[in-house]
CSV table of C-alpha atoms in Angstrom, one decimal:
chain,number,residue,atom,x,y,z
A,1,MET,CA,120.3,76.1,121.5
A,2,PHE,CA,119.5,79.6,122.4
A,3,GLU,CA,121.8,81.0,119.7
A,4,TRP,CA,119.6,79.6,116.9
A,5,PHE,CA,116.3,79.4,118.7
A,6,ARG,CA,115.4,82.7,120.3
A,7,THR,CA,112.6,81.9,122.7
A,8,ASP,CA,112.4,85.7,123.5
A,9,ILE,CA,110.7,86.2,120.2
A,10,ILE,CA,108.0,83.7,121.0
A,11,ALA,CA,107.6,85.2,124.5
A,12,GLU,CA,107.3,88.7,123.1
A,13,TYR,CA,104.5,87.7,120.7
A,14,MET,CA,102.8,85.2,123.1
A,15,PRO,CA,99.6,87.3,123.4
A,16,LEU,CA,99.2,87.2,119.7
A,17,PHE,CA,99.9,83.5,119.5
A,18,ILE,CA,97.3,82.7,122.2
A,19,ARG,CA,94.7,85.0,120.6
A,20,GLY,CA,95.6,83.4,117.2
A,21,LEU,CA,95.1,79.9,118.5
A,22,TRP,CA,91.7,80.9,119.8
A,23,THR,CA,90.8,82.3,116.4
A,24,THR,CA,92.0,79.2,114.6
A,25,LEU,CA,89.9,77.0,116.8
A,26,THR,CA,86.9,79.3,116.3
A,27,LEU,CA,87.3,79.2,112.5
A,28,THR,CA,87.6,75.4,112.5
A,29,ALA,CA,84.5,75.0,114.7
A,30,ILE,CA,82.4,77.3,112.5
A,31,GLY,CA,83.7,75.7,109.4
A,32,VAL,CA,82.9,72.2,110.6
A,33,PHE,CA,79.5,73.1,111.9
A,34,PHE,CA,78.1,75.1,108.9
A,35,GLY,CA,80.1,72.9,106.5
A,36,THR,CA,78.3,69.8,107.8
A,37,LEU,CA,74.9,71.5,107.7
A,38,LEU,CA,75.3,72.8,104.2
A,39,GLY,CA,77.2,69.7,103.1
A,40,LEU,CA,74.4,67.4,104.2
A,41,MET,CA,71.9,69.5,102.1
A,42,LEU,CA,74.2,69.6,99.1
A,43,GLY,CA,75.0,65.9,99.3
A,44,LEU,CA,71.3,65.0,99.4
A,45,GLY,CA,70.7,67.5,96.7
A,46,LYS,CA,73.3,66.0,94.4
A,47,ILE,CA,71.7,62.5,94.6
A,48,ALA,CA,68.1,63.8,94.6
A,49,ARG,CA,66.1,62.4,91.8
A,50,ALA,CA,62.5,61.5,91.0
A,51,GLU,CA,62.0,58.6,88.6
A,52,ARG,CA,58.7,60.1,87.2
A,53,GLY,CA,56.0,62.5,88.1
A,54,PRO,CA,55.7,66.3,88.1
A,55,TRP,CA,58.8,66.8,90.3
A,56,ARG,CA,61.2,65.2,87.9
A,57,TRP,CA,62.3,68.3,86.0
A,58,PRO,CA,62.1,70.9,88.7
A,59,LEU,CA,64.1,68.7,91.0
A,60,LYS,CA,66.8,68.3,88.4
A,61,LEU,CA,66.9,71.9,87.5
A,62,PHE,CA,66.7,73.6,90.9
A,63,VAL,CA,68.2,71.0,93.3
A,64,LYS,CA,70.5,68.5,91.6
A,65,THR,CA,72.2,70.8,89.0
A,66,PRO,CA,72.9,73.7,91.4
A,67,SER,CA,74.3,71.3,94.0
A,68,GLN,CA,76.5,69.8,91.3
A,69,ILE,CA,77.7,73.2,90.1
A,70,TYR,CA,78.4,74.4,93.7
A,71,ILE,CA,80.4,71.3,94.6
A,72,SER,CA,82.4,71.4,91.3
A,73,PHE,CA,83.2,75.1,91.9
A,74,PHE,CA,84.4,74.8,95.5
A,75,ARG,CA,86.3,71.6,94.9
A,76,GLY,CA,87.8,72.7,91.6
A,77,THR,CA,89.3,76.1,92.7
A,78,PRO,CA,92.0,76.7,95.3
A,79,LEU,CA,90.8,77.7,98.8
A,80,PHE,CA,93.3,80.6,98.9
A,81,VAL,CA,91.6,82.1,95.8
A,82,GLN,CA,88.2,81.6,97.3
A,83,ILE,CA,89.2,83.4,100.5
A,84,LEU,CA,90.5,86.4,98.5
A,85,LEU,CA,87.5,86.4,96.2
A,86,ILE,CA,85.1,86.3,99.2
A,87,HIS,CA,86.9,88.9,101.3
A,88,PHE,CA,87.8,91.4,98.7
A,89,ALA,CA,84.9,91.0,96.3
A,90,LEU,CA,81.8,89.1,97.6
A,91,VAL,CA,81.6,90.5,101.2
A,92,PRO,CA,82.3,94.1,100.2
A,93,TRP,CA,79.5,93.7,97.7
A,94,LEU,CA,77.1,92.3,100.3
A,95,ILE,CA,78.3,94.4,103.3
A,96,HIS,CA,79.5,97.9,102.6
A,97,ALA,CA,78.7,101.3,104.2
A,98,GLU,CA,77.5,102.9,100.9
A,99,THR,CA,76.9,100.2,98.4
A,100,GLY,CA,76.2,97.1,100.4
A,101,ALA,CA,73.5,94.9,98.7
A,102,LEU,CA,72.6,93.1,102.0
A,103,ILE,CA,73.7,95.4,104.8
A,104,SER,CA,74.7,99.1,104.5
A,105,GLY,CA,75.1,102.2,106.6
A,106,GLU,CA,76.3,102.2,110.2
A,107,ALA,CA,75.7,98.5,110.8
A,108,ALA,CA,77.8,97.6,107.8
A,109,LEU,CA,80.6,99.9,108.9
A,110,TYR,CA,80.6,98.3,112.4
A,111,LEU,CA,80.5,94.8,111.1
A,112,LYS,CA,83.3,95.3,108.6
A,113,ARG,CA,85.5,97.0,111.1
A,114,GLU,CA,85.1,94.6,114.0
A,115,TYR,CA,84.4,91.3,112.3
A,116,GLY,CA,85.1,91.8,108.6
A,117,ALA,CA,88.0,89.3,108.2
A,118,LEU,CA,86.3,86.8,110.6
A,119,ILE,CA,83.1,86.9,108.6
A,120,SER,CA,84.9,86.4,105.3
A,121,GLY,CA,87.3,83.8,106.7
A,122,SER,CA,84.6,81.6,108.3
A,123,LEU,CA,82.3,82.1,105.3
A,124,ALA,CA,85.1,80.9,102.9
A,125,LEU,CA,86.0,77.9,105.1
A,126,SER,CA,82.3,76.9,105.6
A,127,LEU,CA,81.5,77.1,101.9
A,128,ASN,CA,84.6,75.3,101.0
A,129,SER,CA,84.3,72.4,103.5
A,130,ALA,CA,80.6,72.1,102.6
A,131,ALA,CA,81.6,71.0,99.1
A,132,TYR,CA,83.9,68.3,100.4
A,133,ILE,CA,81.5,67.2,103.2
A,134,ALA,CA,78.7,66.9,100.5
A,135,GLU,CA,80.8,64.4,98.6
A,136,ILE,CA,81.5,62.5,101.9
A,137,PHE,CA,77.7,62.3,102.5
A,138,ARG,CA,76.9,61.4,99.0
A,139,ALA,CA,79.5,58.6,99.0
A,140,GLY,CA,78.4,57.4,102.4
A,141,ILE,CA,74.7,57.3,101.4
A,142,GLN,CA,75.4,55.6,98.1
A,143,SER,CA,77.5,53.0,99.7
A,144,ILE,CA,74.4,51.7,101.6
A,145,ASP,CA,72.9,48.8,99.6
A,146,ARG,CA,69.9,49.9,97.6
A,147,GLY,CA,67.9,47.0,99.0
A,148,GLN,CA,67.8,48.9,102.4
A,149,THR,CA,65.9,51.8,100.8
A,150,GLU,CA,63.6,49.4,98.9
A,151,ALA,CA,62.9,47.4,102.1
A,152,ALA,CA,62.2,50.6,104.1
A,153,ARG,CA,59.9,52.0,101.5
A,154,SER,CA,58.0,48.8,101.1
A,155,LEU,CA,57.4,48.8,104.9
A,156,GLY,CA,55.6,52.1,104.3
A,157,LEU,CA,58.3,54.6,105.4
A,158,ASN,CA,58.4,57.8,103.3
A,159,TYR,CA,61.6,59.2,101.9
A,160,TYR,CA,62.4,61.4,104.9
A,161,GLN,CA,61.8,58.5,107.4
A,162,THR,CA,63.9,56.2,105.3
A,163,MET,CA,66.8,58.6,105.3
A,164,ARG,CA,66.5,59.6,108.9
A,165,GLN,CA,66.0,56.1,110.4
A,166,ILE,CA,67.6,53.6,108.1
A,167,ILE,CA,70.1,55.1,105.7
A,168,ILE,CA,71.9,57.9,107.5
A,169,PRO,CA,72.6,56.0,110.7
A,170,GLN,CA,74.3,53.3,108.7
A,171,ALA,CA,76.1,55.7,106.4
A,172,PHE,CA,77.3,57.8,109.3
A,173,ARG,CA,79.6,55.0,110.4
A,174,ARG,CA,81.3,54.9,107.1
A,175,MET,CA,81.4,58.7,106.9
A,176,LEU,CA,83.2,59.1,110.2
A,177,PRO,CA,86.8,58.6,109.1
A,178,PRO,CA,86.5,61.0,106.0
A,179,LEU,CA,84.6,63.5,108.2
A,180,GLY,CA,87.4,63.5,110.7
A,181,ASN,CA,89.9,64.0,107.9
A,182,GLU,CA,88.0,66.9,106.6
A,183,ALA,CA,88.0,68.6,110.1
A,184,ILE,CA,91.7,68.1,110.3
A,185,THR,CA,92.2,69.5,106.8
A,186,LEU,CA,90.0,72.5,107.7
A,187,LEU,CA,92.1,73.3,110.8
A,188,LYS,CA,95.3,73.3,108.7
A,189,ASP,CA,93.7,75.2,105.8
A,190,SER,CA,92.5,77.9,108.2
A,191,SER,CA,96.1,79.2,108.1
A,192,LEU,CA,95.4,80.6,104.6
A,193,VAL,CA,93.1,83.1,106.2
A,194,SER,CA,96.0,85.1,107.4
A,195,ALA,CA,96.2,86.6,103.9
A,196,ILE,CA,93.2,88.8,104.7
A,197,GLY,CA,94.6,90.0,108.0
A,198,LEU,CA,92.7,87.8,110.4
A,199,ALA,CA,94.8,87.3,113.5
A,200,GLU,CA,95.0,83.5,113.6
A,201,LEU,CA,98.0,81.3,114.3
A,202,ALA,CA,99.8,81.6,111.0
A,203,TYR,CA,99.2,85.4,111.1
A,204,ALA,CA,100.9,85.6,114.5
A,205,ALA,CA,103.9,83.7,113.2
A,206,ARG,CA,104.0,85.9,110.0
A,207,THR,CA,104.0,89.0,112.2
A,208,ALA,CA,106.9,87.7,114.4
A,209,ALA,CA,108.8,86.6,111.4
A,210,GLY,CA,108.3,89.9,109.6
A,211,ALA,CA,109.5,91.9,112.6
A,212,TYR,CA,112.7,90.0,113.2
A,213,ALA,CA,113.3,88.4,109.8
A,214,ARG,CA,113.7,85.1,111.7
A,215,TYR,CA,111.7,82.1,110.5
A,216,TRP,CA,112.6,79.1,112.6
A,217,GLU,CA,111.2,80.3,115.8
A,218,PRO,CA,107.6,81.4,114.9
A,219,TYR,CA,106.9,78.8,112.3
A,220,LEU,CA,108.3,75.9,114.2
A,221,PHE,CA,106.3,77.0,117.2
A,222,ILE,CA,103.0,77.1,115.4
A,223,SER,CA,103.8,73.8,113.6
A,224,VAL,CA,104.0,72.1,117.0
A,225,ILE,CA,100.7,73.7,118.1
A,226,TYR,CA,99.0,72.6,114.9
A,227,LEU,CA,100.4,69.1,115.3
A,228,ILE,CA,99.2,68.8,118.9
A,229,ILE,CA,95.6,69.8,117.9
A,230,THR,CA,95.5,67.5,114.8
A,231,LEU,CA,96.8,64.6,116.8
A,232,GLY,CA,94.1,65.3,119.4
A,233,MET,CA,91.5,65.4,116.8
A,234,SER,CA,92.5,62.2,115.2
A,235,TYR,CA,92.4,60.5,118.6
A,236,VAL,CA,88.8,61.7,119.1
A,237,VAL,CA,87.8,60.4,115.7
A,238,HIS,CA,89.5,57.1,116.3
A,239,ARG,CA,87.6,56.7,119.6
A,240,LEU,CA,84.3,57.6,117.9
A,241,GLU,CA,85.0,55.0,115.2
A,242,ARG,CA,85.5,52.3,117.7
A,243,LYS,CA,82.4,53.3,119.6
A,244,TYR,CA,80.2,53.0,116.5
A,245,GLN,CA,81.9,49.9,115.1
A,246,SER,CA,80.5,47.8,117.9
A,247,VAL,CA,76.9,48.7,117.1
B,1,MET,CA,111.7,55.8,74.7
B,2,ARG,CA,114.7,55.4,77.0
B,3,ASN,CA,116.9,57.3,74.6
B,4,LEU,CA,114.4,60.1,74.7
B,5,TRP,CA,114.6,60.3,78.5
B,6,LEU,CA,118.4,60.3,78.2
B,7,LEU,CA,118.2,63.2,75.8
B,8,LEU,CA,115.9,65.1,78.1
B,9,VAL,CA,118.3,64.7,81.0
B,10,VAL,CA,121.4,65.5,79.0
B,11,LEU,CA,120.1,68.3,76.9
B,12,PRO,CA,119.9,70.9,79.7
B,13,PHE,CA,123.6,70.2,80.5
B,14,LEU,CA,124.6,70.6,76.9
B,15,LEU,CA,122.7,73.8,76.7
B,16,SER,CA,124.2,75.2,79.9
B,17,CYS,CA,127.6,74.4,78.6
B,18,THR,CA,127.2,76.3,75.4
B,19,LYS,CA,125.7,79.2,77.4
B,20,LYS,CA,128.8,79.3,79.6
B,21,ASP,CA,131.0,79.4,76.5
B,22,ASP,CA,129.1,82.4,75.1
B,23,SER,CA,129.4,84.4,78.3
B,24,THR,CA,133.2,83.9,78.6
B,25,VAL,CA,133.5,85.1,75.0
B,26,ALA,CA,131.3,88.0,75.8
B,27,THR,CA,133.2,89.1,78.9
B,28,LYS,CA,136.4,89.2,76.8
B,29,SER,CA,135.1,91.5,74.1
B,30,MET,CA,132.3,93.6,75.7
B,31,PRO,CA,132.1,95.6,78.9
B,32,PRO,CA,131.1,93.5,81.9
B,33,GLU,CA,127.5,92.9,82.6
B,34,LEU,CA,126.6,93.8,86.2
B,35,VAL,CA,123.8,91.8,87.9
B,36,VAL,CA,121.2,94.0,89.6
B,37,GLY,CA,119.0,92.4,92.3
B,38,THR,CA,115.5,93.8,93.1
B,39,ASP,CA,112.4,92.4,94.8
B,40,ALA,CA,109.8,93.1,92.2
B,41,ALA,CA,106.7,93.3,94.4
B,42,TYR,CA,106.6,96.9,95.2
B,43,ALA,CA,104.9,99.0,92.5
B,44,PRO,CA,105.6,101.6,91.3
B,45,PHE,CA,109.3,101.1,92.3
B,46,GLU,CA,109.6,97.6,90.9
B,47,SER,CA,107.1,95.1,89.8
B,48,GLU,CA,106.9,92.3,87.3
B,49,ASN,CA,104.7,92.8,84.3
B,50,ALA,CA,102.7,90.2,82.3
B,51,ASP,CA,105.7,89.0,80.3
B,52,LYS,CA,107.8,88.4,83.4
B,53,SER,CA,110.1,91.4,82.9
B,54,VAL,CA,110.7,93.8,85.7
B,55,GLU,CA,109.7,97.5,85.4
B,56,GLY,CA,109.3,100.5,87.6
B,57,PHE,CA,110.9,103.7,88.8
B,58,ASP,CA,113.9,102.0,90.3
B,59,ILE,CA,114.4,99.9,87.1
B,60,ASP,CA,114.3,102.9,84.8
B,61,LEU,CA,116.6,104.8,87.2
B,62,ILE,CA,119.3,102.1,87.4
B,63,GLN,CA,119.1,101.7,83.6
B,64,ALA,CA,119.7,105.4,83.2
B,65,VAL,CA,122.6,105.3,85.7
B,66,ALA,CA,124.1,102.3,83.8
B,67,ASP,CA,123.8,104.0,80.5
B,68,LYS,CA,125.5,107.1,81.9
B,69,ALA,CA,128.2,105.2,83.6
B,70,GLY,CA,128.8,103.0,80.6
B,71,PHE,CA,128.2,99.5,82.0
B,72,LYS,CA,125.6,96.9,81.1
B,73,ILE,CA,123.1,95.5,83.6
B,74,LYS,CA,121.0,92.4,84.0
B,75,ILE,CA,118.1,92.7,86.3
B,76,ILE,CA,117.1,89.7,88.4
B,77,ASN,CA,113.9,89.5,90.5
B,78,THR,CA,115.2,88.4,93.9
B,79,PRO,CA,113.0,87.9,97.0
B,80,TRP,CA,113.6,90.4,99.7
B,81,GLU,CA,114.7,87.8,102.3
B,82,GLY,CA,117.7,86.8,100.3
B,83,LEU,CA,118.5,90.1,98.7
B,84,PHE,CA,121.2,91.4,101.1
B,85,ASN,CA,122.8,88.0,101.4
B,86,GLN,CA,123.2,87.7,97.6
B,87,LEU,CA,125.0,91.0,97.5
B,88,ALA,CA,127.4,89.9,100.2
B,89,SER,CA,128.1,86.6,98.4
B,90,GLY,CA,128.7,88.3,95.1
B,91,ASP,CA,125.7,86.8,93.3
B,92,ARG,CA,124.5,90.3,92.7
B,93,ASP,CA,126.6,93.4,92.1
B,94,ILE,CA,124.1,96.1,92.7
B,95,LEU,CA,120.8,96.3,94.6
B,96,ILE,CA,118.0,98.7,93.9
B,97,SER,CA,114.8,97.9,95.6
B,98,ALA,CA,113.4,100.9,97.5
B,99,ILE,CA,116.0,100.1,100.1
B,100,THR,CA,116.0,102.7,102.9
B,101,ILE,CA,119.5,103.8,103.9
B,102,ASN,CA,120.0,103.1,107.6
B,103,SER,CA,123.0,102.6,109.9
B,104,GLU,CA,122.2,98.9,110.4
B,105,ARG,CA,122.4,98.2,106.7
B,106,LYS,CA,125.4,100.5,106.2
B,107,LYS,CA,127.4,98.0,108.3
B,108,VAL,CA,127.0,95.3,105.6
B,109,MET,CA,126.8,97.2,102.4
B,110,ASP,CA,127.7,100.6,100.8
B,111,PHE,CA,125.0,103.0,99.7
B,112,SER,CA,125.0,105.6,96.9
B,113,GLU,CA,123.8,109.1,97.5
B,114,PRO,CA,120.0,109.1,98.2
B,115,TYR,CA,117.9,108.9,95.1
B,116,PHE,CA,114.5,109.1,96.5
B,117,GLU,CA,112.9,110.6,99.6
B,118,ALA,CA,110.3,108.4,101.2
B,119,VAL,CA,107.9,109.2,104.0
B,120,GLN,CA,105.2,107.3,105.6
B,121,LEU,CA,101.7,108.4,104.8
B,122,ILE,CA,98.4,107.8,106.6
B,123,ALA,CA,95.7,106.8,104.2
B,124,LEU,CA,92.2,107.6,105.5
B,125,PRO,CA,88.6,107.4,104.2
B,126,LEU,CA,87.5,110.8,102.8
B,127,LYS,CA,85.2,111.4,105.7
B,128,SER,CA,87.7,110.7,108.4
B,129,LYS,CA,88.5,113.4,110.9
B,130,VAL,CA,92.0,112.1,111.8
B,131,THR,CA,94.6,114.8,111.3
B,132,LYS,CA,97.7,113.3,113.0
B,133,PHE,CA,99.3,110.0,113.7
B,134,THR,CA,98.6,109.8,117.5
B,135,GLU,CA,94.8,110.1,116.7
B,136,LEU,CA,95.0,106.6,115.3
B,137,ARG,CA,94.9,105.1,118.8
B,138,GLY,CA,91.8,103.0,119.1
B,139,LEU,CA,91.3,102.6,115.4
B,140,LYS,CA,91.9,99.6,113.2
B,141,ILE,CA,95.1,100.2,111.2
B,142,GLY,CA,96.2,98.3,108.1
B,143,VAL,CA,99.9,97.8,107.4
B,144,GLN,CA,102.2,95.6,105.3
B,145,THR,CA,104.0,93.0,107.6
B,146,GLY,CA,107.5,93.9,108.5
B,147,THR,CA,107.7,97.3,106.8
B,148,THR,CA,108.4,100.7,108.2
B,149,GLY,CA,104.7,101.3,108.4
B,150,ASP,CA,104.4,98.2,110.6
B,151,GLU,CA,107.2,99.4,112.8
B,152,VAL,CA,105.8,102.9,113.4
B,153,VAL,CA,102.3,101.6,114.1
B,154,SER,CA,103.7,98.9,116.4
B,155,GLY,CA,105.6,101.6,118.2
B,156,LEU,CA,102.3,103.5,118.8
B,157,LEU,CA,100.0,100.7,119.8
B,158,GLY,CA,102.3,97.8,120.8
B,159,LYS,CA,103.5,94.9,118.7
B,160,THR,CA,100.7,92.5,119.6
B,161,ASP,CA,97.8,94.9,119.5
B,162,LEU,CA,94.9,93.4,117.6
B,163,ASN,CA,93.9,96.8,116.2
B,164,ILE,CA,96.9,96.3,113.8
B,165,LYS,CA,95.9,94.4,110.7
B,166,ARG,CA,98.9,93.1,108.9
B,167,PHE,CA,98.7,92.2,105.2
B,168,GLU,CA,101.2,90.7,102.8
B,169,GLY,CA,101.2,93.7,100.6
B,170,THR,CA,100.4,97.4,100.9
B,171,PRO,CA,97.9,97.2,98.0
B,172,LEU,CA,95.9,94.6,99.9
B,173,ALA,CA,95.9,96.8,103.0
B,174,LEU,CA,94.7,99.7,101.0
B,175,GLN,CA,92.0,97.6,99.4
B,176,GLU,CA,90.8,96.7,102.9
B,177,LEU,CA,90.6,100.4,103.6
B,178,VAL,CA,88.4,100.9,100.5
B,179,ASN,CA,86.2,98.1,101.7
B,180,GLY,CA,85.8,99.5,105.2
B,181,GLY,CA,87.7,96.7,107.0
B,182,VAL,CA,90.2,99.1,108.5
B,183,ASP,CA,90.0,102.8,109.5
B,184,ALA,CA,93.5,103.8,108.2
B,185,VAL,CA,96.6,102.4,106.5
B,186,VAL,CA,100.2,103.5,107.2
B,187,ALA,CA,102.6,102.9,104.3
B,188,ASP,CA,105.3,104.4,102.0
B,189,ASN,CA,104.2,107.5,100.1
B,190,GLY,CA,105.2,106.0,96.7
B,191,VAL,CA,103.1,102.9,97.0
B,192,VAL,CA,100.1,104.8,98.5
B,193,ASN,CA,100.1,107.4,95.7
B,194,ASN,CA,100.5,104.8,93.1
B,195,PHE,CA,97.3,103.1,94.4
B,196,LEU,CA,95.5,106.4,94.4
B,197,ALA,CA,96.5,107.1,90.9
B,198,ASN,CA,95.4,103.7,89.7
B,199,ASN,CA,92.1,103.5,91.6
B,200,THR,CA,89.2,105.8,92.1
B,201,LYS,CA,90.1,108.5,94.6
B,202,ALA,CA,88.6,106.5,97.4
B,203,PHE,CA,90.6,107.9,100.3
B,204,LYS,CA,92.8,110.8,101.3
B,205,THR,CA,96.3,110.9,102.7
B,206,VAL,CA,97.8,112.7,105.7
B,207,ALA,CA,101.5,113.2,106.2
B,208,ASP,CA,102.5,113.5,109.8
B,209,PRO,CA,105.6,115.6,110.5
B,210,SER,CA,106.6,113.2,113.3
B,211,PHE,CA,107.4,110.5,110.7
B,212,ALA,CA,111.1,110.5,110.0
B,213,LYS,CA,112.1,111.0,106.4
B,214,GLU,CA,113.7,108.0,104.8
B,215,HIS,CA,116.0,107.9,101.9
B,216,TYR,CA,116.4,105.1,99.3
B,217,GLY,CA,119.8,104.3,98.1
B,218,ILE,CA,121.5,102.0,95.6
B,219,ALA,CA,123.5,99.4,97.3
B,220,VAL,CA,126.8,97.8,96.3
B,221,LYS,CA,129.0,95.3,98.1
B,222,LYS,CA,130.9,96.7,101.1
B,223,GLY,CA,134.2,98.2,99.8
B,224,ASN,CA,133.3,98.3,96.1
B,225,THR,CA,134.2,102.0,96.0
B,226,GLU,CA,135.0,102.0,92.3
B,227,LEU,CA,131.5,101.0,91.3
B,228,LEU,CA,130.0,103.2,93.9
B,229,ASN,CA,131.8,106.3,92.6
B,230,LYS,CA,130.6,105.5,89.1
B,231,ILE,CA,127.1,105.2,90.3
B,232,ASN,CA,127.2,108.4,92.3
B,233,ALA,CA,128.7,110.3,89.3
B,234,ALA,CA,126.0,109.0,87.0
B,235,LEU,CA,123.3,109.7,89.5
B,236,GLN,CA,124.5,113.3,89.7
B,237,ALA,CA,124.6,113.6,85.9
B,238,ILE,CA,121.1,112.3,85.3
B,239,LYS,CA,119.7,114.6,88.0
B,240,LYS,CA,121.4,117.5,86.2
B,241,ASP,CA,120.4,116.7,82.7
B,242,GLY,CA,116.7,116.2,83.5
B,243,THR,CA,116.6,112.4,83.0
B,244,TYR,CA,115.8,111.8,86.7
B,245,GLN,CA,112.9,114.3,86.6
B,246,LYS,CA,111.6,112.6,83.5
B,247,ILE,CA,111.6,109.2,85.2
B,248,TYR,CA,110.1,110.7,88.3
B,249,ASP,CA,107.3,112.4,86.5
B,250,LYS,CA,106.5,109.1,84.6
B,251,TYR,CA,105.8,107.3,87.8
B,252,PHE,CA,104.7,109.9,90.4
B,253,GLY,CA,103.3,112.7,88.2
B,254,LYS,CA,104.3,116.3,88.3
B,255,LYS,CA,104.5,117.9,91.7
């Protein structure tokens, strides 16, 4: 056992693993939170339409089409490519000591130095998950019978009230399983962020593997950690599903 | 349709058979072709170009050595992890891949005379005031995972220090330096200088005398003295007749 599985390597890099686990959880939480916010807006944006009236064309041009393009882009390109694109191209363009379009000077220097990879990593994960969550929202909302909307509107509720009080609560029940899936996927996909030097779980394993040229120990170890968290997450989702099913 | 599938399955076997026949004929009439292994992800020493062939300083050098010594070579891009094993198992006859000669490796393979002197360089932003390695304490340092640069920085700061930012390649670490994500990068001089030559002069380099000099060698299977002697003699010859200098200048410029 100890011949082929050297626990001393794990022990030596334990601080990095613990720190990495924390970063992985942070990344996932940020990704789920902002992904859900942005995803809700995008999902509603994609199905937004006005049958007639002055808003018909502006709505299509400035809400529906951009949402569609956004969702297509982030679902149609690999997350790994998005992470590299955001970290090495988009963020340096926005935040750079000399040429930053958004933030420059000392603040940019400090941000990049201390939080550069974290900013890029969580930005990439949030933007990416938003596209998938948008589709979950869209499908959930569209799965609710159109008669519900018509009934609510004829009762005198406006669009916002209809969505908030009638449609979304019903759709939420149907969206729970895919949302749980998305959160689990996000946790696993956060491992790709190690490519930009952010010290999360996969990074810790890569470092240990690189130093000893041994692959079983670090990667098996983080596999078990990922597995424990994903099993925990699916348990929580399962409980939530049961809770809302009885309503 | 079924016949077509059958054909698709059988065809590769047929092709591989004919290939095998060719090579046995070839070995009888022509000098043997030696298989060279290299991990082609380390420009300018070895990298793969757009049409999937391997190029670089090491490649030109081993070709010149082979020409001089009178054998043919076939270069195969081999991942670093499996490189040393494949030499031991006989799948590769020669390795050239910016391999630093050290006592650990000498136990499992034989090295030629050194053909390149490598040293770790500290790459810094132009404005940086750092003048030596120990001043890097407290700064964010980029390295390539598992390289000599990683080792020396880990030695200075501790292996699990979060100020070390590890990347999968030295060019990525250097790009991070350009973008301001790290304060310094420690890596092999050849790769750092190649990045500088191919990009705007975005940073400066500092050589610290405390870094041990490393030498790259061409490796052969342990005990293959006949081949090793041929390689050493050819290496000597191309250094003398200027071929080495020509290749050196092509990749690293005149010094």
